[in-house]
XYZ file of C-alpha atoms in Angstrom:
725
model
C -69.635 -99.313 99.829
C -69.120 -95.566 99.498
C -69.075 -95.853 95.704
C -72.301 -97.880 95.783
C -73.910 -95.286 98.038
C -72.833 -92.467 95.719
C -74.113 -94.386 92.681
C -77.552 -94.998 94.233
C -77.770 -91.377 95.395
C -76.980 -89.944 91.947
C -79.256 -92.502 90.260
C -82.156 -91.467 92.475
C -81.565 -87.779 91.739
C -81.507 -88.540 88.013
C -84.761 -90.544 88.259
C -86.496 -87.737 90.148
C -85.377 -85.092 87.635
C -86.358 -87.272 84.659
C -89.782 -87.992 86.165
C -90.675 -84.281 86.292
C -89.844 -83.889 82.594
C -91.713 -87.082 81.625
C -94.749 -85.805 83.546
C -94.890 -82.710 81.351
C -95.310 -84.835 78.209
C -97.014 -87.997 79.501
C -99.197 -86.556 82.240
C -99.442 -86.872 86.021
C -101.339 -90.180 86.015
C -98.630 -91.805 83.908
C -95.726 -90.908 86.213
C -97.729 -91.670 89.334
C -98.380 -95.184 88.046
C -95.174 -96.035 86.154
C -92.566 -94.059 88.105
C -93.446 -92.796 91.573
C -95.812 -95.721 92.206
C -93.640 -98.412 90.614
C -92.049 -101.200 92.668
C -88.555 -100.392 91.435
C -88.853 -96.774 92.671
C -89.638 -97.952 96.219
C -86.831 -100.528 95.945
C -84.359 -97.800 94.939
C -85.229 -95.784 98.058
C -84.953 -98.930 100.202
C -81.530 -99.822 98.785
C -80.242 -96.297 99.303
C -81.482 -96.322 102.912
C -79.987 -99.742 103.672
C -76.577 -98.889 102.198
C -76.551 -95.518 103.998
C -77.264 -97.192 107.350
C -74.528 -99.767 106.703
C -72.066 -96.983 105.812
C -72.863 -95.012 108.988
C -72.343 -98.148 111.087
C -69.036 -98.791 109.351
C -67.945 -95.203 110.080
C -68.846 -95.655 113.781
C -70.886 -92.461 113.816
C -71.014 -91.236 117.443
C -72.323 -87.669 117.370
C -75.972 -87.761 118.412
C -76.912 -84.772 116.273
C -75.754 -86.603 113.135
C -77.374 -89.876 114.192
C -80.671 -88.042 114.784
C -80.378 -86.187 111.475
C -79.838 -89.289 109.364
C -82.303 -91.300 111.452
C -85.021 -88.724 110.698
C -84.743 -89.538 107.001
C -85.234 -93.224 107.775
C -88.408 -92.369 109.731
C -89.675 -90.141 106.908
C -89.116 -92.883 104.344
C -90.809 -95.416 106.630
C -93.815 -93.122 106.837
C -93.846 -92.711 103.059
C -93.782 -96.497 102.655
C -96.709 -96.867 105.070
C -98.629 -94.255 103.079
C -97.859 -96.077 99.847
C -98.967 -99.447 101.245
C -101.904 -98.544 103.485
C -103.350 -95.163 102.452
C -106.572 -94.948 100.472
C -107.539 -92.001 98.312
C -110.596 -91.372 96.194
C -113.347 -88.929 95.268
C -117.042 -88.886 96.071
C -119.530 -86.950 93.966
C -122.503 -85.496 95.840
C -125.729 -84.011 94.538
C -127.953 -81.839 96.689
C -130.342 -83.868 98.824
C -129.132 -87.286 97.607
C -127.499 -89.542 100.270
C -124.362 -91.198 98.851
C -121.920 -93.801 100.169
C -120.205 -94.893 96.940
C -116.923 -93.276 95.962
C -114.318 -93.723 93.214
C -110.815 -94.874 94.108
C -107.756 -96.122 92.254
C -106.384 -99.593 92.892
C -103.455 -101.068 90.984
C -103.731 -98.245 88.496
C -107.445 -98.870 87.811
C -110.566 -96.972 88.868
C -112.746 -98.984 91.269
C -115.918 -98.286 93.203
C -115.861 -98.518 96.988
C -118.487 -97.976 99.662
C -118.267 -95.978 102.872
C -119.824 -97.464 106.048
C -121.978 -94.341 106.304
C -123.680 -91.884 103.938
C -122.956 -88.296 102.985
C -125.648 -85.853 101.907
C -124.931 -82.492 100.308
C -127.276 -79.950 101.859
C -125.990 -77.135 99.672
C -122.870 -75.956 97.882
C -121.905 -72.307 97.684
C -119.107 -70.152 96.420
C -118.292 -67.335 98.795
C -117.124 -64.230 96.965
C -115.161 -61.251 98.127
C -117.709 -58.599 98.986
C -119.219 -56.954 95.921
C -116.987 -58.883 93.511
C -116.876 -62.015 91.385
C -113.548 -63.230 92.797
C -114.028 -66.456 94.758
C -112.978 -66.278 98.413
C -113.862 -69.895 99.275
C -115.779 -72.965 98.129
C -118.023 -74.570 100.745
C -119.856 -77.905 100.785
C -122.375 -78.138 103.601
C -122.872 -81.843 104.261
C -124.600 -84.224 106.648
C -122.824 -87.425 107.752
C -125.290 -90.152 108.732
C -123.432 -92.922 110.553
C -125.222 -95.955 112.093
C -122.718 -95.795 114.961
C -123.954 -92.351 115.984
C -127.368 -91.519 117.386
C -127.668 -88.280 115.430
C -126.282 -87.116 112.076
C -123.299 -84.703 111.924
C -123.648 -81.441 110.031
C -120.278 -80.239 108.756
C -118.820 -77.748 106.300
C -115.959 -78.738 104.003
C -114.072 -75.833 102.422
C -110.612 -74.933 101.190
C -108.089 -75.332 104.031
C -110.843 -76.734 106.260
C -111.128 -80.501 106.276
C -113.708 -82.734 107.930
C -112.635 -86.012 109.529
C -114.891 -88.966 110.260
C -113.658 -92.308 111.453
C -110.408 -92.842 109.525
C -111.455 -90.782 106.497
C -110.770 -87.103 105.865
C -112.764 -85.045 103.362
C -111.412 -82.140 101.301
C -113.141 -79.781 98.907
C -112.226 -80.956 95.406
C -114.612 -79.456 92.863
C -118.209 -78.573 92.057
C -120.810 -78.937 89.295
C -121.552 -76.111 86.869
C -125.141 -75.862 88.084
C -123.925 -75.369 91.688
C -126.106 -78.300 92.781
C -123.290 -80.800 93.137
C -119.881 -81.054 94.779
C -116.892 -83.402 94.620
C -115.030 -84.207 97.826
C -111.607 -85.810 97.974
C -111.394 -88.719 100.433
C -108.098 -89.591 102.060
C -107.436 -92.220 104.717
C -103.845 -92.484 105.946
C -103.915 -93.241 109.698
C -100.408 -94.749 109.790
C -98.275 -92.915 107.247
C -99.067 -89.331 108.311
C -98.082 -89.544 112.015
C -94.897 -91.490 111.233
C -93.891 -89.065 108.480
C -94.689 -86.014 110.612
C -92.534 -87.499 113.372
C -89.691 -87.851 110.875
C -90.089 -84.236 109.738
C -90.056 -83.043 113.358
C -86.888 -85.052 114.075
C -85.334 -83.597 110.931
C -86.027 -80.054 112.046
C -84.747 -80.693 115.585
C -81.552 -82.254 114.272
C -80.959 -79.434 111.767
C -81.450 -76.881 114.525
C -79.080 -78.905 116.712
C -76.403 -78.665 114.013
C -76.666 -74.863 114.138
C -76.514 -74.452 117.928
C -74.130 -77.281 118.877
C -71.027 -75.511 120.349
C -68.807 -78.347 119.091
C -70.505 -78.596 115.709
C -69.042 -77.572 112.366
C -71.257 -74.505 111.972
C -70.289 -72.931 115.302
C -66.641 -73.753 114.558
C -66.893 -71.962 111.197
C -68.277 -68.848 112.910
C -65.046 -68.650 114.892
C -62.834 -69.173 111.838
C -59.980 -66.604 111.647
C -60.435 -66.183 107.899
C -64.002 -64.960 108.306
C -62.976 -61.315 108.215
C -61.817 -61.510 104.609
C -63.493 -61.980 101.218
C -64.183 -60.664 97.671
C -66.528 -60.613 94.528
C -67.936 -59.657 91.003
C -71.200 -59.790 88.852
C -73.540 -58.088 86.174
C -75.618 -54.907 85.467
C -78.604 -53.622 83.501
C -80.712 -50.586 82.854
C -83.706 -49.346 80.901
C -84.483 -46.518 78.522
C -87.706 -45.174 77.192
C -89.239 -42.953 74.598
C -92.707 -41.744 73.887
C -94.748 -39.699 71.532
C -97.152 -36.874 72.133
C -100.894 -37.334 72.017
C -104.092 -35.614 73.092
C -105.200 -36.114 76.675
C -106.327 -34.240 79.786
C -104.147 -32.178 82.129
C -102.408 -34.044 84.925
C -104.684 -32.521 87.613
C -107.805 -33.887 85.897
C -106.123 -37.253 85.394
C -105.302 -37.351 89.118
C -108.959 -36.722 89.966
C -109.858 -39.639 87.692
C -107.196 -41.792 89.373
C -108.694 -41.148 92.820
C -111.945 -42.907 91.882
C -112.535 -46.493 92.972
C -112.960 -49.302 90.447
C -113.421 -53.058 90.481
C -110.217 -54.512 89.053
C -108.709 -57.987 89.420
C -111.628 -58.932 91.621
C -111.063 -56.195 94.224
C -111.901 -52.551 94.865
C -108.874 -50.355 94.225
C -107.994 -46.828 93.043
C -108.435 -46.194 89.315
C -104.768 -45.231 89.452
C -103.897 -48.913 90.024
C -105.921 -50.035 87.009
C -104.362 -47.296 84.864
C -100.801 -48.230 85.819
C -101.365 -51.947 85.171
C -103.089 -51.166 81.859
C -100.210 -48.974 80.680
C -97.582 -51.421 81.902
C -99.221 -54.398 80.161
C -99.477 -52.642 76.803
C -96.485 -50.321 76.752
C -94.134 -52.086 79.148
C -93.858 -49.121 81.539
C -96.272 -47.462 83.992
C -96.185 -44.211 81.983
C -95.999 -43.071 78.365
C -93.279 -40.469 77.976
C -94.431 -37.351 79.886
C -97.925 -38.764 80.390
C -99.001 -40.516 83.570
C -100.917 -43.780 83.427
C -104.175 -41.946 84.251
C -103.578 -39.548 81.351
C -102.949 -42.520 79.063
C -106.228 -44.223 80.013
C -108.237 -41.024 79.644
C -106.542 -40.383 76.313
C -107.631 -43.788 75.027
C -111.175 -43.287 76.352
C -111.810 -39.849 74.887
C -109.346 -39.612 71.968
C -109.143 -43.238 70.867
C -108.579 -42.488 67.169
C -105.609 -40.207 67.837
C -104.085 -42.684 70.282
C -104.487 -45.503 67.744
C -101.628 -43.865 65.808
C -99.277 -43.963 68.813
C -96.529 -46.669 69.004
C -98.090 -47.870 72.231
C -98.241 -51.668 71.918
C -95.094 -53.453 73.050
C -94.275 -56.225 70.572
C -92.028 -59.207 71.226
C -90.733 -61.799 68.787
C -88.827 -61.384 65.532
C -91.369 -63.500 63.605
C -94.247 -61.177 64.424
C -92.179 -58.055 63.799
C -91.121 -59.390 60.421
C -94.664 -60.418 59.469
C -95.982 -56.917 60.143
C -92.789 -54.938 59.400
C -92.973 -53.218 62.780
C -90.399 -52.180 65.334
C -90.157 -52.712 69.073
C -93.584 -51.109 69.529
C -96.547 -50.834 67.200
C -99.657 -48.718 66.818
C -103.114 -50.204 67.086
C -103.688 -49.497 63.400
C -100.702 -51.646 62.445
C -102.946 -54.631 63.067
C -105.975 -53.365 61.129
C -105.829 -53.284 57.342
C -108.377 -52.401 54.692
C -109.962 -55.818 55.105
C -110.318 -55.405 58.862
C -108.456 -57.176 61.639
C -105.387 -58.816 60.066
C -103.864 -60.519 63.088
C -106.322 -63.427 63.282
C -105.954 -64.609 59.648
C -102.196 -64.265 59.854
C -102.045 -66.401 62.990
C -104.261 -69.038 61.400
C -102.094 -69.150 58.304
C -98.845 -69.489 60.201
C -100.292 -71.837 62.777
C -101.338 -74.258 60.042
C -97.684 -74.212 59.043
C -96.684 -75.072 62.627
C -95.178 -71.656 63.314
C -95.746 -71.988 67.052
C -93.475 -69.077 67.964
C -95.491 -66.653 65.833
C -98.719 -68.050 67.203
C -97.676 -67.357 70.803
C -96.367 -63.888 69.985
C -99.514 -62.995 68.085
C -101.716 -64.321 70.873
C -99.956 -61.961 73.310
C -100.568 -58.984 71.009
C -104.144 -60.145 70.463
C -104.716 -59.943 74.217
C -103.364 -56.390 74.294
C -105.580 -55.315 71.401
C -108.570 -56.808 73.185
C -107.766 -54.758 76.289
C -107.613 -51.599 74.199
C -110.908 -52.298 72.463
C -112.600 -53.137 75.768
C -111.348 -49.867 77.274
C -112.663 -47.866 74.322
C -116.031 -49.564 74.856
C -115.933 -48.784 78.591
C -116.170 -52.437 79.665
C -113.436 -52.387 82.384
C -114.742 -49.138 83.945
C -116.811 -50.720 86.724
C -117.109 -47.489 88.679
C -120.744 -47.501 89.751
C -121.876 -49.551 92.776
C -125.477 -50.595 93.314
C -126.803 -53.145 95.817
C -123.384 -54.716 96.389
C -122.482 -55.010 92.676
C -120.428 -52.680 90.494
C -121.313 -51.695 86.939
C -119.621 -50.091 83.946
C -121.537 -47.354 82.077
C -122.146 -49.803 79.199
C -123.345 -52.698 81.410
C -126.965 -53.766 81.577
C -128.259 -52.195 84.783
C -130.661 -53.976 87.175
C -134.351 -53.325 86.729
C -134.920 -51.980 90.249
C -132.387 -49.164 89.964
C -133.847 -45.677 90.364
C -134.402 -43.444 87.333
C -131.923 -40.837 88.624
C -129.192 -43.416 89.214
C -129.770 -45.020 85.808
C -129.628 -41.631 84.087
C -126.417 -40.705 85.938
C -124.592 -43.970 85.156
C -125.637 -44.112 81.501
C -124.848 -40.466 80.698
C -121.969 -39.375 82.912
C -119.251 -40.467 80.465
C -121.081 -38.754 77.618
C -120.912 -35.534 79.639
C -117.228 -36.112 80.330
C -116.602 -36.666 76.629
C -118.366 -33.426 75.666
C -116.385 -31.418 78.202
C -113.135 -33.087 77.120
C -113.676 -32.156 73.459
C -114.362 -28.561 74.449
C -111.375 -28.440 76.772
C -113.518 -27.661 79.829
C -111.284 -29.552 82.215
C -112.545 -27.789 85.335
C -116.017 -29.109 84.480
C -114.537 -32.559 84.046
C -113.068 -32.271 87.544
C -116.521 -31.428 88.897
C -118.115 -34.416 87.162
C -115.356 -36.760 88.379
C -115.927 -35.511 91.934
C -119.631 -36.310 91.541
C -118.735 -39.872 90.544
C -116.619 -40.083 93.699
C -119.533 -38.794 95.795
C -121.816 -41.382 94.196
C -119.370 -44.170 95.081
C -119.181 -43.104 98.733
C -122.958 -42.739 98.939
C -123.762 -46.149 97.445
C -120.865 -48.258 98.742
C -119.351 -46.589 101.790
C -119.192 -49.886 103.691
C -117.456 -51.673 100.783
C -114.738 -49.137 100.008
C -111.224 -49.606 101.401
C -110.419 -47.614 104.514
C -108.765 -44.239 104.060
C -105.519 -45.667 105.459
C -105.532 -48.620 103.037
C -106.441 -46.338 100.125
C -103.572 -43.955 100.915
C -101.199 -46.906 101.311
C -102.037 -48.155 97.821
C -101.630 -44.680 96.330
C -98.257 -44.358 98.058
C -97.328 -47.820 96.766
C -98.237 -46.737 93.217
C -96.475 -43.392 93.421
C -92.857 -44.594 93.178
C -91.590 -47.603 91.146
C -89.348 -48.741 93.992
C -88.200 -52.093 92.487
C -87.176 -50.385 89.237
C -85.204 -47.696 91.048
C -83.643 -50.122 93.512
C -82.503 -52.699 90.971
C -80.582 -50.020 89.049
C -79.314 -48.325 92.213
C -78.284 -51.549 93.970
C -76.470 -52.938 90.942
C -74.621 -49.632 90.493
C -73.688 -49.469 94.178
C -72.659 -53.113 93.977
C -70.057 -52.380 91.319
C -68.832 -49.263 93.088
C -68.461 -51.137 96.378
C -66.720 -53.941 94.492
C -64.121 -51.465 93.290
C -63.600 -50.308 96.883
C -63.242 -53.909 98.076
C -60.696 -54.737 95.367
C -58.709 -51.651 96.308
C -58.834 -52.742 99.957
C -57.695 -56.269 99.066
C -54.808 -54.829 97.085
C -53.516 -53.329 100.336
C -54.309 -49.702 99.507
C -55.756 -48.630 102.819
C -56.476 -45.045 103.749
C -59.060 -43.181 105.807
C -61.183 -42.474 102.734
C -61.343 -46.203 102.072
C -62.767 -46.773 105.540
C -65.305 -43.987 105.079
C -66.357 -45.496 101.750
C -66.967 -48.904 103.342
C -69.090 -47.330 106.079
C -70.929 -45.270 103.466
C -71.827 -48.360 101.452
C -73.078 -50.091 104.606
C -75.289 -47.100 105.340
C -76.644 -47.064 101.783
C -77.331 -50.797 102.004
C -79.348 -50.154 105.157
C -81.274 -47.308 103.500
C -82.170 -49.345 100.408
C -83.218 -52.206 102.696
C -85.521 -49.869 104.645
C -86.964 -48.532 101.364
C -87.715 -52.048 100.130
C -89.219 -52.933 103.516
C -91.601 -49.959 103.357
C -92.557 -50.859 99.787
C -93.390 -54.466 100.736
C -95.392 -53.268 103.756
C -97.378 -50.862 101.565
C -98.122 -53.679 99.113
C -99.282 -55.838 102.015
C -101.608 -53.104 103.306
C -102.994 -52.459 99.810
C -103.653 -56.146 99.128
C -104.928 -56.934 102.608
C -102.646 -59.982 102.928
C -99.011 -60.913 103.407
C -97.426 -60.316 99.967
C -95.906 -63.743 99.265
C -98.457 -65.322 96.926
C -96.959 -65.079 93.424
C -93.684 -64.932 91.533
C -93.369 -61.132 91.694
C -93.902 -61.034 95.447
C -91.511 -63.893 96.151
C -88.793 -62.102 94.173
C -89.292 -59.027 96.371
C -89.140 -61.260 99.441
C -85.970 -62.935 98.189
C -84.287 -59.547 97.639
C -85.390 -58.484 101.135
C -83.911 -61.561 102.801
C -80.641 -61.163 100.902
C -80.235 -57.605 102.143
C -81.202 -58.589 105.681
C -78.602 -61.377 105.826
C -75.861 -59.247 104.300
C -76.537 -56.406 106.750
C -76.286 -58.853 109.660
C -73.021 -60.304 108.300
C -71.380 -57.114 107.039
C -69.459 -56.581 110.296
C -67.775 -59.967 109.969
C -67.014 -59.715 106.246
C -66.941 -56.417 104.364
C -67.655 -58.238 101.100
C -71.204 -58.901 102.353
C -72.300 -55.350 101.550
C -71.282 -55.877 97.926
C -73.083 -59.219 97.900
C -76.205 -57.527 99.257
C -76.254 -54.849 96.572
C -75.591 -57.186 93.656
C -77.874 -60.066 94.611
C -80.806 -57.924 95.718
C -80.405 -55.845 92.561
C -80.446 -59.006 90.477
C -83.603 -60.391 92.145
C -85.367 -57.047 91.768
C -84.341 -57.066 88.121
C -85.804 -60.562 87.698
C -89.093 -59.254 89.132
C -89.364 -57.161 85.952
C -89.396 -60.070 83.488
C -92.610 -60.447 81.517
C -93.819 -63.553 83.368
C -93.760 -61.651 86.673
C -97.059 -59.799 87.055
C -96.888 -56.963 89.623
C -100.673 -56.503 89.629
C -102.254 -56.875 93.075
C -104.895 -59.598 93.028
C -106.830 -61.740 95.446
C -105.185 -65.080 96.155
C -106.746 -68.365 95.141
C -108.910 -69.797 97.966
C -106.467 -72.660 98.523
C -103.740 -70.084 99.281
C -105.740 -68.405 102.033
C -103.836 -70.164 104.780
C -101.459 -68.778 107.434
C -99.183 -71.713 106.630
C -98.589 -70.202 103.176
C -96.850 -67.162 104.645
C -94.718 -69.276 106.944
C -93.860 -71.807 104.225
C -92.950 -69.228 101.573
C -90.994 -66.935 103.893
C -88.826 -69.785 105.214
C -88.239 -71.220 101.740
C -87.308 -67.754 100.431
C -84.904 -67.397 103.365
C -83.243 -70.625 102.268
C -83.086 -69.513 98.619
C -81.486 -66.221 99.640
C -78.777 -68.006 101.630
C -78.092 -70.445 98.777
C -77.872 -67.528 96.364
C -75.121 -66.105 98.571
C -73.206 -69.407 98.357
C -73.507 -69.136 94.573
C -72.051 -65.647 94.611
C -69.205 -66.797 96.849
C -68.460 -69.573 94.350
C -68.327 -67.195 91.376
C -65.909 -64.845 93.086
C -63.748 -67.672 94.442
C -63.367 -69.209 90.987
C -62.493 -65.821 89.488
C -60.137 -64.905 92.325
C -58.493 -68.217 93.365
C -56.400 -66.569 96.082
C -59.604 -65.751 97.954
C -60.996 -69.277 97.496
C -60.396 -70.440 101.064
C -61.850 -67.269 102.587
C -64.980 -67.521 100.477
C -65.349 -71.240 101.107
C -65.576 -70.526 104.838
C -68.153 -67.801 104.211
C -70.122 -70.043 101.847
C -70.266 -72.918 104.351
C -71.556 -70.509 107.003
C -74.471 -69.746 104.687
C -74.946 -73.379 103.676
C -75.814 -74.759 107.117
C -78.743 -72.401 107.890
C -79.825 -72.687 104.232
C -80.215 -76.463 104.558
C -81.929 -76.051 107.953
C -84.469 -73.517 106.656
C -85.122 -75.537 103.513
C -85.825 -78.633 105.608
C -88.190 -76.656 107.836
C -89.866 -75.054 104.798
C -90.491 -78.443 103.190
C -91.918 -79.736 106.490
C -94.352 -76.812 106.808
C -95.246 -77.137 103.126
C -96.101 -80.799 103.704
C -98.455 -79.882 106.546
C -100.093 -77.204 104.391
C -100.489 -79.636 101.490
C -102.045 -82.226 103.794
C -104.548 -79.675 105.069
C -105.326 -78.207 101.634
C -105.489 -81.155 99.234
C -105.262 -84.224 101.399
C -101.741 -85.493 100.926
C -98.476 -84.335 102.483
C -96.459 -85.306 99.401
C -97.836 -85.440 95.858
C -94.637 -85.643 93.778
C -95.653 -82.334 92.244
C -92.739 -80.982 90.108
C -92.016 -78.168 92.576
C -92.002 -80.579 95.524
C -89.779 -82.988 93.633
C -87.271 -80.328 92.632
C -87.238 -78.926 96.176
C -86.254 -82.409 97.345
C -83.615 -82.645 94.598
C -82.174 -79.269 95.626
C -82.121 -80.309 99.289
C -80.318 -83.557 98.427
C -77.839 -81.859 96.083
C -76.770 -79.190 98.577
C -76.642 -81.757 101.399
C -73.775 -83.460 99.562
C -71.480 -80.507 100.307
C -71.996 -80.945 104.054
C -70.260 -84.338 104.019
C -66.664 -83.133 104.145
C -65.628 -86.140 106.265
C -66.993 -88.775 103.880
C -66.130 -86.670 100.838
C -62.785 -84.972 101.606
C -62.728 -83.456 98.105
C -65.035 -80.750 99.466
C -62.277 -79.586 101.794
C -60.508 -78.189 98.728
C -61.770 -74.656 98.024
C -61.776 -74.994 94.234
C -63.697 -78.290 94.194
C -66.165 -77.037 96.796
C -66.834 -73.736 95.026
C -67.203 -75.436 91.642
C -69.781 -77.789 93.141
C -71.706 -74.890 94.713
C -71.712 -73.107 91.374
C -73.244 -76.141 89.638
C -75.588 -76.908 92.545
C -77.229 -73.524 92.038
C -78.641 -74.837 88.762
C -80.938 -77.109 90.766
C -82.256 -74.071 92.626
C -82.812 -72.210 89.352
C -84.735 -75.208 88.052
C -86.780 -75.421 91.257
C -87.942 -71.828 91.032
C -87.909 -70.820 87.371
C -87.841 -74.139 85.529
C -90.905 -75.493 87.304
C -92.821 -72.206 87.077
C -92.229 -71.556 83.392
C -91.553 -74.989 81.909
C -92.849 -77.916 83.948
C -95.951 -76.384 85.566
C -97.844 -78.139 88.345
C -99.771 -77.075 91.452
C -96.974 -74.712 92.535
C -96.497 -72.905 89.210
C -98.249 -69.783 90.542
C -94.965 -68.986 92.367
């Protein structure tokens, strides 16, 4: 029976993993109909559940915490089955002023029309924007529900993260027409599946918490293990170099005055310094160019564009593109402009016809950078001038009701700056820049960020904390590793003890520095910074350091773990797909549940990363295998508990945001796979092989691949609703 249970378990994991890959190539509708919605998929879950129950009965399971834990999964699956059999889901398209009762649903894989027992009328649809910007803050459908059962119609507003319920149906904002006169609402009716499934999730959380606090449980027993005071480790390092040329620009003081201005960038009002740093980072790969600050770089491109076109400023990736243009790691703007004009487009077309996809992608990335440069030289991104709640660049078409003085100022101020720049009158430039600042405060005082928020963003921009910390933490990690190895070798002296305490202190200081940096980012963005890949990497590094600080008294190796893992996650935050730019979140992400969901999931990832590090060291240093197995299992229990809670909260958020608590989105599916994979290692009674340190640590090493796939594989390969993070 145990072999059958193991076979069904592994088969289900394989089916789930395969389905996410098939979805990438065949589409969501295909896998929903032929895989997740197929009869054999439900049967596989049912067989696994039945065999698991039979096995638990055969084992005479008596501990109530374990019975509750495994019973919660049965309740969750029962709820999922009820949803599959009884839930109805569809979409209703509304046009302003037209009562509608007919909606589109899917039945047996086919689209069918159904009718509601009442009518919906769209009174108006509107997109709410962040003040003075074109970034959407929310989408709102103002509707009237006219039900014969009620004496008077109901007027309701459906928006992102705000659903409207009527009878057994719930309505969610799904989309809108281009002319803003129509809206599409998602209809979901699941009166039986949701409460049963939520009950199962609640039981799961209670039972997982019970496992952690039960005095007779395995976790509390591990905390008292005599081997807990010992341990060991090893890992990797990295650093960066840079070079730059010299070019014409303004003095640093003038550039700083320019950087203090406000600008509309990424759909929000921020210091020009922020725009300049993101601009320089996107094109050059660093937030500076040799001795020049980002503000000096931007002003150089604005006023001395021809000279800067000769600078090796554009970061180029891909051997195909470098070979095609005979360029190095970085190229000048003129490398892409020949005698016949812009050469990049024809080259891409030629290679793309030959199916050179790699070159096409590389060239497209460079094309985007060239476009940014050309737009800057034309002044398009410089939306510095507010008027009646909108912001304009000096080259924009200004509204007809603007005063003559304001029009003259906006249209000519950069011409004046250019004249003073060419003559080297930088003090006059400072005066003109101050006048622009005065204009901004006069015309948009109520829109500008508070002085505190403005200073927080400038402080956030002033020091590249993640870059410094990833190099510092990795270096300290290796130095502390050397001290630990010396300690393990039995060479103990007073200096050794001082070194250990010194590393603990440094770990605390780097943790405080990262904490301040994250807080500053949160103040600057006006939200909890957990909404994209870059921010979640910072959060992951923060949790790793927090856990290692808390555990460093029980195991000295934890300080080394903290340095190395946090350094690695901060290093990952620098990869090209991670965008550090501060932006507004998508409307669907404007939910307090997002912060809770992401923070708990990141907590789980941090703990699982520590089990991975324990496994690496244990396999490299077999004599320490038992010590590290104990430490790893201590991390594993709260990791599973927090992952279960994170999935539960994510399900609630999904149900509120898009009408279903489980969509078999690739990220959801891989989170479930990861949960199921790591749960295997908890079953040391049924699977005694995991009592052996080598087998356990090897499994934890391989299990980490599922976590890597969950975070990176889904984000950068599979896609889906969660690919933003």
